[in-house]
Amino acid sequence: LCLPLLLLPLLLLLPPPAGELRGAGGAGRRVHGLFVTDYFTRTPRKLSPFRSFASIELFHFHIPEDTVIAVWNLITFKEQGGTFGDQCPDRSITVYFRSGAPSVINPLHTHFPRDTAVPGSFALTLTWTLPNRTTGVFNVTSPLPGDWFLAAHLPKDEGKISVKGLYEECQYLFQPQLIVQRLVNIAVLYPGYVTEQSMAPHNRSCLYKVFVPSYTSRVLVEVLRCHGAEGCPLWLRVRAKAPPLHNSTALDCREHSPCQLALDLPFWQHWYYVLVEKHPGVPGTVSFQVVVQLTDCSRLSLARPPFLPSSASMNMPHSFGSAGGLGLGDSPPPTSPNGTKHPVPIPTNSPAVERCWPVRPTLRNELDTFSVHFYIFFGPNVSVPPDRPAVFVINLLPVLDSGGVLNLELRLNVSSLCGENVTVFGCLNHEVPLTSSDNASVTCETESLAGFLLSVNATASLSRLRIPYPQTGSWYLSLRSLCATEHGFEPCTNVTAEVYLRAYLSPCINDCGIYGQCKLLRTNNYLYAACECKAGWNGWGCTDNAEAFSYGFQLLSTLLLCLSNVMFVPPVAIAVRSHYLLEAAVYIFTMFFSTFYHACDQPGIVVFCIMEYDVLQFCDFLGSLMSVWVTVIAMARLQPMVKQASVLYLLGAMLLSMALQMDRHGLWNLLGPSLFALGIMAIAWTARTIRRRHCYPPTWKRWAFYLCPGALIAAAAVLLYAFVETEENYFYIHSIWHLLIAGSVGFLLPPRAKPSGRLGPLPRRKGCGYQLCVNEQEELGLVDPAVASINSICTS
């Protein structure tokens, strides 16, 4: 399934290697776009029905920079017993895609915990086209570079509890494959320098990129000296992180003169891509100039200098994407014979942009996996002045921190307000702080940015925000105090609000509460955490109680499972009365550990554990299997035939312990010892039947009133356990299983004759030879020893 032949049809979806996109050289040299195709695949994995995020299969991919198209080939196939599962039912498969972090999914439409922000993702449902295999294709044009995550699962099932190994299950395997086509040698624009370009008639577009460092408040892209057959028939498109799309920020140069496209509050430390595209049907050659100017927000209304010689000033990555680019600490590129490249003077009519305020860093303290606290210097109390915002940065490490939950808490010190109606707004944004205007500080949204808004005031002094699976990188929190008036919010005058700020990373939301368990999961080398709920609770943090079990129901289910083991008391009494002391000890062992195992195995809060859960489970399973073993061996009555029959009891205990250690839930752990013991019993009964020349046990009463009812009760218990038990009826069906198994033991346990007190021992005859004693009561299989008039017959 990983053969490259499956990917040949996908190559037809990729754009041609030349002609559609062309890059321009550093000094106006026209360079044909060179495409490189990369292929990635993942190992097929078995999908599971969705119960919680812990039951999904997660796949991690990395898309390189300058990728123009990414195509996922989604292969799904069935297996049953190592062969193709043609007879398996068709079950829809849902696949989720998200860039930067795993998808936060909610297929059961449960409620999320309060103050939880749910990031969006894209979902795709695969249907079957062939009996045992299907293939889906999902392509993304100009995808964002970096980490991409795919999550896949089956629909929720009815919760049937199946015995492992009873029948071959249908397995649904999912394998994603990825093909990316990226463009190399993209021309780099240097801020303040002019790049000249001449677009030939057979070319449609030119692609450039420019790096935007930190503390940049504005990016201005201009097309100058544009000459063509119809004026300036060009489209100017700009996009961050990836090449522009049809819906990216665009400007028609025919309708705007000068052709300038300004982007306020750009993403810091990222590449911005500039696409100059020709209108369709325009003949001839179009020549133009492209220049990019960056405004440094640390200096009011000043553009960034055209040449920054040091890496500290430019903070540019080493790889620029085009040969001969400006390296760190190098001089500007020399003038090319085919074009000019010179600094552009700072325009005098540039709009004033509000200066950016200092960003206060946070100290990272790692306590455990996904347990990180971010401490503020001279904090955690933060003073928010009335005239400027307070900005903080939280840095999440790539890949490592995206599998947890980012928690943010604001608590207002009401005594610091001095009686004023002050509201402190907090805007949490990814990769750029949002502090441009009052309106932006209140709404936390612009045309190109969308952040998370928090607010605290005298009435509601506490605000929380939780972001599951946050995108890694820099998160900026901007705090600003505004006073409420009749005309809305206005800047305060002389009030400095004090806010307690707490930011930390945790594995799960509130550790999944009392009805959930936070699990640390791993897919290849990627770690993530998720909640697994119990007792009917659902949701991302196990807070949705729409289907939750009540306390009374939990108590009832626990009592049913525990008290149903009291049914072993009659078999214990029968075994003691018949002098089966070993069997009675095994029944007591089973009753004790089954009771306390089920008391510890409850999903709710009615739980009582006297030992570790694993020890209780092992002893419960061992006691159940040993009860079957000793009962069947006792029914065989090997003592008169085999002198050391007790060896079988010890051998069974050792073999059962080994089998349970290998696979505790396997079908043959129960069937293997049972069939072996039944085989020994059948051999012993057959030998007695042949020797005595009539059926054993000889009395019809034994068959009618003990053996047949016991066998029927045991068969009914096995059928209930194997085919009827589900997660919903587990408490009732498993309790009935306890009652039936214990009841069958009482019927199947054979009687043992007791010597009568009225009859003394028979005299032994003297002489040579041996004496053979046959217990007639035992041969007849009677329960009451007083029925027989003759205890034993001894012959020499």
Coordinates of N, CA, C and O in Angstrom, one line a residue, residues 48-196:
S48 N -10.2 3.3 15.6 CA -11.1 2.9 16.7 C -12.3 3.7 16.7 O -12.3 4.9 16.3
P49 N -13.4 3.2 17.2 CA -14.6 4.0 17.4 C -14.4 5.2 18.3 O -13.7 5.0 19.3
F50 N -15.0 6.3 18.1 CA -14.7 7.5 18.9 C -15.4 7.4 20.2 O -16.7 7.2 20.3
R51 N -14.7 7.6 21.2 CA -15.3 7.7 22.6 C -14.8 9.0 23.2 O -15.5 9.8 23.8
S52 N -13.5 9.3 23.0 CA -12.9 10.5 23.5 C -11.7 10.7 22.6 O -11.4 9.9 21.7
F53 N -11.0 11.9 22.8 CA -9.8 12.1 21.9 C -8.7 11.1 22.1 O -7.9 10.9 21.3
A54 N -8.8 10.4 23.2 CA -7.8 9.3 23.5 C -7.9 8.1 22.5 O -7.0 7.3 22.4
S55 N -9.1 8.0 21.8 CA -9.3 6.9 20.9 C -9.1 7.2 19.5 O -9.3 6.4 18.6
I56 N -8.6 8.4 19.2 CA -8.3 8.8 17.8 C -6.9 8.4 17.4 O -6.1 8.1 18.3
E57 N -6.6 8.3 16.1 CA -5.3 8.1 15.6 C -4.8 9.4 15.1 O -5.4 10.1 14.2
L58 N -3.6 9.9 15.5 CA -3.0 11.2 15.2 C -1.8 10.9 14.3 O -1.0 10.1 14.6
F59 N -1.7 11.7 13.2 CA -0.6 11.7 12.3 C 0.0 13.1 12.2 O -0.7 14.1 12.0
H60 N 1.3 13.1 12.2 CA 2.1 14.4 12.2 C 2.9 14.5 10.9 O 3.6 13.6 10.5
F61 N 2.7 15.6 10.2 CA 3.5 15.9 9.0 C 4.1 17.3 9.2 O 3.7 18.1 10.0
H62 N 5.1 17.5 8.3 CA 5.8 18.8 8.3 C 5.9 19.3 6.9 O 6.5 18.6 6.0
I63 N 5.3 20.4 6.6 CA 5.3 21.0 5.2 C 6.4 22.0 5.2 O 6.4 23.0 6.0
P64 N 7.3 21.9 4.2 CA 8.4 22.9 4.1 C 7.9 24.3 3.7 O 6.8 24.4 3.2
E65 N 8.8 25.2 3.8 CA 8.5 26.6 3.3 C 8.4 26.6 1.8 O 8.9 25.7 1.1
D66 N 7.8 27.6 1.3 CA 7.6 27.9 -0.2 C 6.9 26.8 -0.9 O 7.1 26.6 -2.1
T67 N 6.0 26.1 -0.2 CA 5.2 25.1 -0.8 C 4.0 25.7 -1.5 O 3.3 26.5 -0.9
V68 N 3.8 25.3 -2.8 CA 2.7 25.9 -3.5 C 1.5 25.0 -3.6 O 0.4 25.4 -3.8
I69 N 1.7 23.7 -3.3 CA 0.5 22.8 -3.2 C 0.9 21.6 -2.4 O 2.1 21.1 -2.5
A70 N 0.0 21.1 -1.6 CA 0.1 19.9 -0.8 C -1.1 19.0 -1.1 O -2.2 19.4 -1.0
V71 N -0.8 17.7 -1.4 CA -1.9 16.8 -1.7 C -1.7 15.6 -0.8 O -0.7 14.9 -0.7
W72 N -2.8 15.3 0.0 CA -2.9 14.2 0.9 C -3.6 13.1 0.2 O -4.8 13.3 -0.3
N73 N -3.0 11.9 0.1 CA -3.7 10.7 -0.4 C -4.1 9.9 0.8 O -3.2 9.4 1.6
L74 N -5.4 9.7 1.0 CA -5.9 9.1 2.2 C -6.4 7.7 1.8 O -7.4 7.5 1.1
I75 N -5.7 6.7 2.3 CA -5.9 5.3 1.9 C -6.6 4.6 3.2 O -6.0 4.6 4.3
T76 N -7.7 3.9 2.9 CA -8.4 3.2 4.0 C -8.7 1.8 3.4 O -9.2 1.7 2.3
F77 N -8.4 0.8 4.2 CA -8.7 -0.6 3.8 C -9.1 -1.4 5.0 O -8.9 -1.1 6.2
K78 N -9.8 -2.5 4.7 CA -10.4 -3.4 5.8 C -9.5 -4.7 5.8 O -9.0 -5.1 4.8
E79 N -9.5 -5.2 7.0 CA -8.8 -6.5 7.2 C -9.7 -7.3 8.2 O -10.3 -6.8 9.2
Q80 N -9.7 -8.6 8.0 CA -10.4 -9.6 8.9 C -9.6 -10.9 8.9 O -9.6 -11.6 7.9
G81 N -9.0 -11.1 10.0 CA -8.2 -12.4 10.2 C -7.0 -12.4 9.3 O -6.7 -13.5 8.8
G82 N -6.4 -11.3 9.0 CA -5.2 -11.3 8.2 C -5.5 -11.3 6.7 O -4.5 -11.3 5.9
T83 N -6.7 -11.2 6.3 CA -7.1 -11.2 4.9 C -8.0 -9.9 4.6 O -8.4 -9.2 5.6
F84 N -8.3 -9.7 3.4 CA -9.2 -8.5 3.1 C -10.5 -8.7 3.6 O -11.1 -9.8 3.5
G85 N -11.1 -7.7 4.3 CA -12.4 -7.8 4.9 C -13.5 -7.4 4.0 O -14.2 -6.4 4.2
D86 N -13.8 -8.3 2.9 CA -14.8 -8.0 2.0 C -16.2 -8.0 2.7 O -17.1 -7.3 2.2
Q87 N -16.3 -8.8 3.7 CA -17.6 -8.9 4.4 C -17.8 -8.0 5.5 O -18.9 -8.0 6.2
C88 N -16.8 -7.1 5.8 CA -17.0 -6.2 6.9 C -17.9 -5.0 6.5 O -17.9 -4.6 5.3
P89 N -18.7 -4.5 7.4 CA -19.6 -3.4 7.0 C -18.9 -2.2 6.7 O -17.8 -1.9 7.2
D90 N -19.5 -1.3 5.9 CA -18.9 0.0 5.6 C -19.2 1.0 6.7 O -20.3 1.2 7.0
R91 N -18.1 1.5 7.3 CA -18.2 2.5 8.3 C -17.5 3.7 7.9 O -16.3 3.7 7.4
S92 N -18.2 4.8 8.0 CA -17.6 6.1 7.5 C -16.4 6.5 8.4 O -16.4 6.2 9.6
I93 N -15.4 7.1 7.8 CA -14.2 7.5 8.5 C -14.1 9.0 8.4 O -14.1 9.6 7.3
T94 N -13.9 9.7 9.5 CA -13.7 11.1 9.6 C -12.3 11.5 9.8 O -11.6 10.9 10.7
V95 N -11.8 12.4 9.0 CA -10.4 12.9 9.1 C -10.4 14.4 9.3 O -11.2 15.1 8.6
Y96 N -9.6 14.8 10.2 CA -9.5 16.2 10.6 C -8.1 16.7 10.2 O -7.1 16.1 10.4
F97 N -8.1 18.0 9.7 CA -6.8 18.6 9.3 C -6.7 19.9 10.1 O -7.6 20.7 10.2
R98 N -5.5 20.2 10.6 CA -5.2 21.4 11.2 C -3.7 21.7 11.1 O -2.9 20.8 11.3
S99 N -3.4 23.0 11.0 CA -2.0 23.5 10.9 C -1.6 24.0 12.2 O -2.3 24.7 12.9
G100 N -0.4 23.6 12.7 CA 0.2 24.2 13.9 C 0.0 23.3 15.1 O 0.8 23.4 16.0
A101 N -1.1 22.6 15.2 CA -1.4 21.9 16.4 C -2.5 20.9 16.1 O -3.2 21.0 15.0
P102 N -2.7 19.8 16.9 CA -3.8 18.9 16.6 C -5.2 19.5 16.7 O -5.4 20.5 17.3
S103 N -6.1 18.9 16.0 CA -7.5 19.5 15.9 C -8.2 19.2 17.3 O -8.0 18.2 17.9
V104 N -9.0 20.2 17.7 CA -9.8 20.1 18.8 C -11.2 19.7 18.3 O -12.0 20.5 17.8
I105 N -11.5 18.4 18.4 CA -12.7 17.9 17.7 C -13.8 17.6 18.7 O -13.6 17.4 19.9
N106 N -15.1 17.6 18.2 CA -16.2 17.3 19.1 C -17.3 16.6 18.3 O -18.4 17.2 18.0
P107 N -17.0 15.4 17.8 CA -18.0 14.7 16.9 C -19.3 14.4 17.7 O -20.3 14.1 17.0
L108 N -19.3 14.3 19.0 CA -20.5 13.9 19.7 C -21.3 15.1 20.2 O -22.3 15.0 20.8
H109 N -20.8 16.3 19.8 CA -21.5 17.6 20.1 C -21.8 17.7 21.6 O -22.9 18.0 22.1
T110 N -20.8 17.5 22.4 CA -20.8 17.7 23.8 C -20.4 19.1 24.2 O -19.9 19.9 23.3
H111 N -20.7 19.5 25.4 CA -20.4 20.8 25.9 C -18.9 20.9 26.3 O -18.4 20.0 27.0
F112 N -18.3 22.0 25.9 CA -16.9 22.3 26.4 C -16.9 22.9 27.8 O -17.9 23.5 28.1
P113 N -15.9 22.8 28.5 CA -15.8 23.5 29.8 C -15.9 25.0 29.6 O -15.6 25.5 28.5
R114 N -16.3 25.7 30.7 CA -16.4 27.1 30.6 C -15.0 27.8 30.3 O -14.0 27.2 30.7
D115 N -15.1 28.9 29.6 CA -13.9 29.7 29.3 C -12.9 29.0 28.5 O -11.7 29.2 28.6
T116 N -13.4 28.1 27.6 CA -12.6 27.3 26.7 C -12.8 27.9 25.3 O -13.9 28.0 24.8
A117 N -11.7 28.2 24.6 CA -11.7 28.6 23.2 C -11.4 27.4 22.4 O -10.4 26.7 22.6
V118 N -12.3 27.2 21.4 CA -12.2 26.1 20.5 C -11.6 26.5 19.2 O -12.3 27.2 18.4
P119 N -10.4 26.2 18.8 CA -9.9 26.6 17.5 C -10.5 25.7 16.4 O -10.9 24.6 16.6
G120 N -10.6 26.3 15.2 CA -11.3 25.6 14.1 C -10.3 24.6 13.4 O -9.1 24.7 13.5
S121 N -10.9 23.7 12.7 CA -10.2 22.8 11.9 C -11.1 22.3 10.7 O -12.3 22.6 10.7
F122 N -10.5 21.6 9.8 CA -11.3 21.2 8.6 C -11.5 19.7 8.7 O -10.6 18.9 9.1
A123 N -12.7 19.2 8.4 CA -13.1 17.8 8.6 C -13.5 17.3 7.2 O -14.1 17.9 6.4
L124 N -13.2 16.0 7.0 CA -13.5 15.3 5.8 C -13.9 13.9 6.1 O -13.3 13.2 6.9
T125 N -15.1 13.5 5.5 CA -15.6 12.1 5.7 C -15.4 11.3 4.5 O -15.7 11.7 3.4
L126 N -14.8 10.1 4.7 CA -14.5 9.2 3.6 C -15.6 8.1 3.5 O -16.0 7.5 4.6
T127 N -16.1 7.9 2.3 CA -17.0 6.8 2.1 C -16.4 5.7 1.2 O -15.4 6.0 0.6
W128 N -17.0 4.6 1.3 CA -16.3 3.4 0.6 C -16.7 3.4 -0.9 O -17.9 3.5 -1.2
T129 N -15.7 3.1 -1.7 CA -16.0 3.0 -3.1 C -15.7 1.6 -3.6 O -16.3 1.2 -4.6
L130 N -15.0 0.8 -2.9 CA -14.7 -0.6 -3.2 C -15.1 -1.5 -2.0 O -15.3 -0.9 -0.8
P131 N -15.3 -2.8 -2.1 CA -15.7 -3.6 -1.0 C -14.7 -3.6 0.2 O -15.1 -3.6 1.3
N132 N -13.4 -3.5 -0.1 CA -12.5 -3.6 1.0 C -11.5 -2.4 1.0 O -10.5 -2.5 1.8
R133 N -11.6 -1.4 0.1 CA -10.6 -0.4 0.1 C -11.2 0.9 -0.5 O -12.1 0.8 -1.4
T134 N -10.8 2.0 0.0 CA -11.2 3.3 -0.6 C -10.0 4.3 -0.5 O -9.1 4.1 0.3
T135 N -10.1 5.3 -1.3 CA -9.0 6.3 -1.4 C -9.7 7.7 -1.5 O -10.6 7.9 -2.3
G136 N -9.2 8.6 -0.7 CA -9.6 10.0 -0.8 C -8.4 10.9 -1.0 O -7.3 10.6 -0.7
V137 N -8.7 12.1 -1.6 CA -7.7 13.0 -1.9 C -8.1 14.4 -1.3 O -9.2 14.8 -1.5
F138 N -7.2 15.0 -0.6 CA -7.4 16.3 0.0 C -6.2 17.2 -0.4 O -5.1 16.9 0.0
N139 N -6.4 18.2 -1.2 CA -5.3 19.1 -1.6 C -5.5 20.5 -1.0 O -6.6 21.0 -0.9
V140 N -4.4 21.1 -0.7 CA -4.3 22.5 -0.1 C -3.4 23.3 -1.0 O -2.2 22.9 -1.1
T141 N -3.9 24.4 -1.6 CA -3.0 25.2 -2.3 C -2.4 26.3 -1.4 O -3.1 26.9 -0.6
S142 N -1.1 26.4 -1.6 CA -0.3 27.3 -0.8 C -0.6 27.1 0.7 O -1.0 28.0 1.4
P143 N -0.3 25.9 1.2 CA -0.5 25.7 2.6 C 0.5 26.4 3.5 O 1.6 26.8 3.1
L144 N 0.1 26.6 4.8 CA 1.0 27.2 5.7 C 2.1 26.3 6.0 O 1.9 25.1 6.2
P145 N 3.3 26.8 6.1 CA 4.5 25.9 6.4 C 4.5 25.5 7.8 O 3.9 26.1 8.7
G146 N 5.2 24.4 8.1 CA 5.3 23.9 9.5 C 4.6 22.6 9.7 O 4.4 21.8 8.8
D147 N 4.2 22.5 11.0 CA 3.5 21.2 11.4 C 2.1 21.2 11.0 O 1.3 22.1 11.1
W148 N 1.7 20.0 10.5 CA 0.3 19.7 10.1 C -0.1 18.4 10.8 O 0.7 17.5 10.9
F149 N -1.3 18.4 11.3 CA -1.8 17.2 12.1 C -3.1 16.7 11.5 O -4.0 17.4 11.1
L150 N -3.1 15.3 11.3 CA -4.3 14.6 10.8 C -4.8 13.8 12.0 O -4.0 13.0 12.6
A151 N -6.1 13.8 12.2 CA -6.8 13.0 13.2 C -7.9 12.2 12.5 O -8.7 12.8 11.8
A152 N -7.9 10.9 12.8 CA -8.9 10.0 12.1 C -9.6 9.1 13.2 O -8.9 8.7 14.1
H153 N -10.8 8.8 12.9 CA -11.5 7.9 13.9 C -12.8 7.3 13.1 O -13.2 7.8 12.1
L154 N -13.3 6.2 13.7 CA -14.6 5.6 13.3 C -15.7 6.2 14.1 O -15.5 6.8 15.1
P155 N -17.0 6.0 13.6 CA -18.1 6.5 14.4 C -18.2 5.8 15.7 O -17.7 4.7 15.9
K156 N -18.9 6.4 16.6 CA -19.2 5.8 17.9 C -20.0 4.5 17.7 O -21.0 4.5 17.0
D157 N -19.6 3.4 18.4 CA -20.3 2.2 18.3 C -21.3 2.0 19.5 O -21.4 2.9 20.3
E158 N -22.0 0.9 19.5 CA -23.0 0.7 20.6 C -22.3 0.2 21.9 O -23.1 0.0 22.9
G159 N -21.0 0.1 22.0 CA -20.4 -0.2 23.2 C -20.4 -1.7 23.6 O -20.4 -2.0 24.8
K160 N -20.5 -2.6 22.6 CA -20.6 -4.0 22.9 C -19.2 -4.5 23.5 O -18.2 -4.2 23.0
I161 N -19.3 -5.3 24.5 CA -18.1 -5.9 25.1 C -17.9 -7.3 24.5 O -18.7 -8.2 24.8
S162 N -16.8 -7.4 23.7 CA -16.6 -8.7 23.0 C -15.4 -9.4 23.7 O -14.5 -8.7 24.1
V163 N -15.5 -10.7 23.7 CA -14.4 -11.5 24.3 C -13.3 -11.6 23.2 O -13.5 -11.9 22.0
K164 N -12.1 -11.3 23.6 CA -11.0 -11.3 22.7 C -10.7 -12.7 22.2 O -10.5 -13.6 23.0
G165 N -10.7 -12.8 20.9 CA -10.4 -14.1 20.3 C -11.6 -14.9 20.0 O -11.5 -16.0 19.4
L166 N -12.8 -14.5 20.3 CA -14.0 -15.2 20.0 C -14.3 -15.3 18.6 O -14.7 -16.4 18.0
Y167 N -14.0 -14.2 17.8 CA -14.2 -14.2 16.4 C -13.3 -13.2 15.8 O -12.8 -12.3 16.5
E168 N -13.0 -13.2 14.6 CA -12.1 -12.3 13.9 C -12.8 -11.0 13.7 O -13.8 -10.9 13.1
E169 N -12.3 -9.9 14.4 CA -12.9 -8.6 14.3 C -12.5 -8.0 12.9 O -11.5 -8.2 12.3
C170 N -13.4 -7.1 12.5 CA -13.1 -6.3 11.3 C -12.2 -5.1 11.8 O -12.6 -4.3 12.7
Q171 N -11.1 -5.0 11.1 CA -10.2 -3.9 11.4 C -10.2 -2.9 10.2 O -10.1 -3.3 9.0
Y172 N -10.2 -1.6 10.5 CA -10.2 -0.6 9.5 C -8.9 0.2 9.7 O -8.6 0.8 10.7
L173 N -8.0 0.1 8.7 CA -6.7 0.7 8.7 C -6.7 1.9 7.9 O -7.3 2.0 6.8
F174 N -5.9 2.9 8.4 CA -5.9 4.2 7.7 C -4.4 4.6 7.5 O -3.6 4.5 8.4
Q175 N -4.1 5.0 6.3 CA -2.7 5.4 6.0 C -2.7 6.7 5.1 O -3.2 6.7 4.0
P176 N -2.2 7.8 5.7 CA -2.1 9.0 4.9 C -0.8 9.1 4.2 O 0.3 8.7 4.8
Q177 N -0.8 9.7 3.0 CA 0.4 10.0 2.3 C 0.4 11.4 1.8 O -0.7 11.9 1.5
L178 N 1.5 12.0 1.7 CA 1.6 13.5 1.4 C 2.6 13.7 0.3 O 3.7 13.2 0.4
I179 N 2.2 14.5 -0.7 CA 3.0 15.0 -1.7 C 3.0 16.5 -1.7 O 1.9 17.1 -1.7
V180 N 4.2 17.1 -1.6 CA 4.2 18.6 -1.6 C 5.1 19.0 -2.8 O 6.1 18.3 -3.2
Q181 N 4.8 20.1 -3.4 CA 5.5 20.7 -4.5 C 5.9 22.1 -4.0 O 5.0 22.9 -3.8
R182 N 7.2 22.4 -3.9 CA 7.6 23.7 -3.4 C 8.5 24.3 -4.5 O 9.1 23.7 -5.3
L183 N 8.5 25.7 -4.4 CA 9.2 26.5 -5.4 C 10.5 27.0 -4.7 O 10.5 27.5 -3.6
V184 N 11.6 26.7 -5.4 CA 12.9 27.1 -4.8 C 13.4 28.4 -5.6 O 12.9 28.7 -6.7
N185 N 14.3 29.1 -5.0 CA 14.9 30.3 -5.6 C 13.9 31.4 -5.8 O 13.8 32.1 -6.8
I186 N 13.0 31.5 -4.8 CA 12.0 32.7 -4.8 C 12.8 34.0 -4.6 O 13.7 34.0 -3.7
A187 N 12.5 35.0 -5.4 CA 13.3 36.2 -5.2 C 12.9 36.9 -3.9 O 11.8 36.9 -3.4
V188 N 14.0 37.4 -3.2 CA 13.8 38.1 -1.9 C 13.8 39.6 -2.1 O 14.7 40.1 -2.8
L189 N 12.9 40.3 -1.6 CA 12.8 41.7 -1.6 C 13.4 42.2 -0.3 O 13.1 41.8 0.8
Y190 N 14.3 43.2 -0.4 CA 15.0 43.8 0.7 C 14.3 45.1 1.0 O 14.1 45.9 0.1
P191 N 13.9 45.4 2.3 CA 13.2 46.6 2.6 C 13.9 47.8 2.2 O 15.1 48.0 2.5
G192 N 13.2 48.7 1.4 CA 13.8 50.0 1.0 C 14.5 49.9 -0.3 O 14.9 51.0 -0.8
Y193 N 14.6 48.7 -0.9 CA 15.3 48.6 -2.2 C 14.4 48.3 -3.3 O 13.4 47.6 -3.1
V194 N 14.6 48.9 -4.5 CA 13.8 48.7 -5.6 C 14.2 47.5 -6.4 O 15.4 47.2 -6.6
T195 N 13.2 46.6 -6.8 CA 13.5 45.5 -7.6 C 12.7 45.7 -8.9 O 11.5 45.8 -9.0
E196 N 13.5 45.7 -10.0 CA 12.9 45.9 -11.3 C 12.6 44.6 -12.0 O 13.3 43.6 -11.8

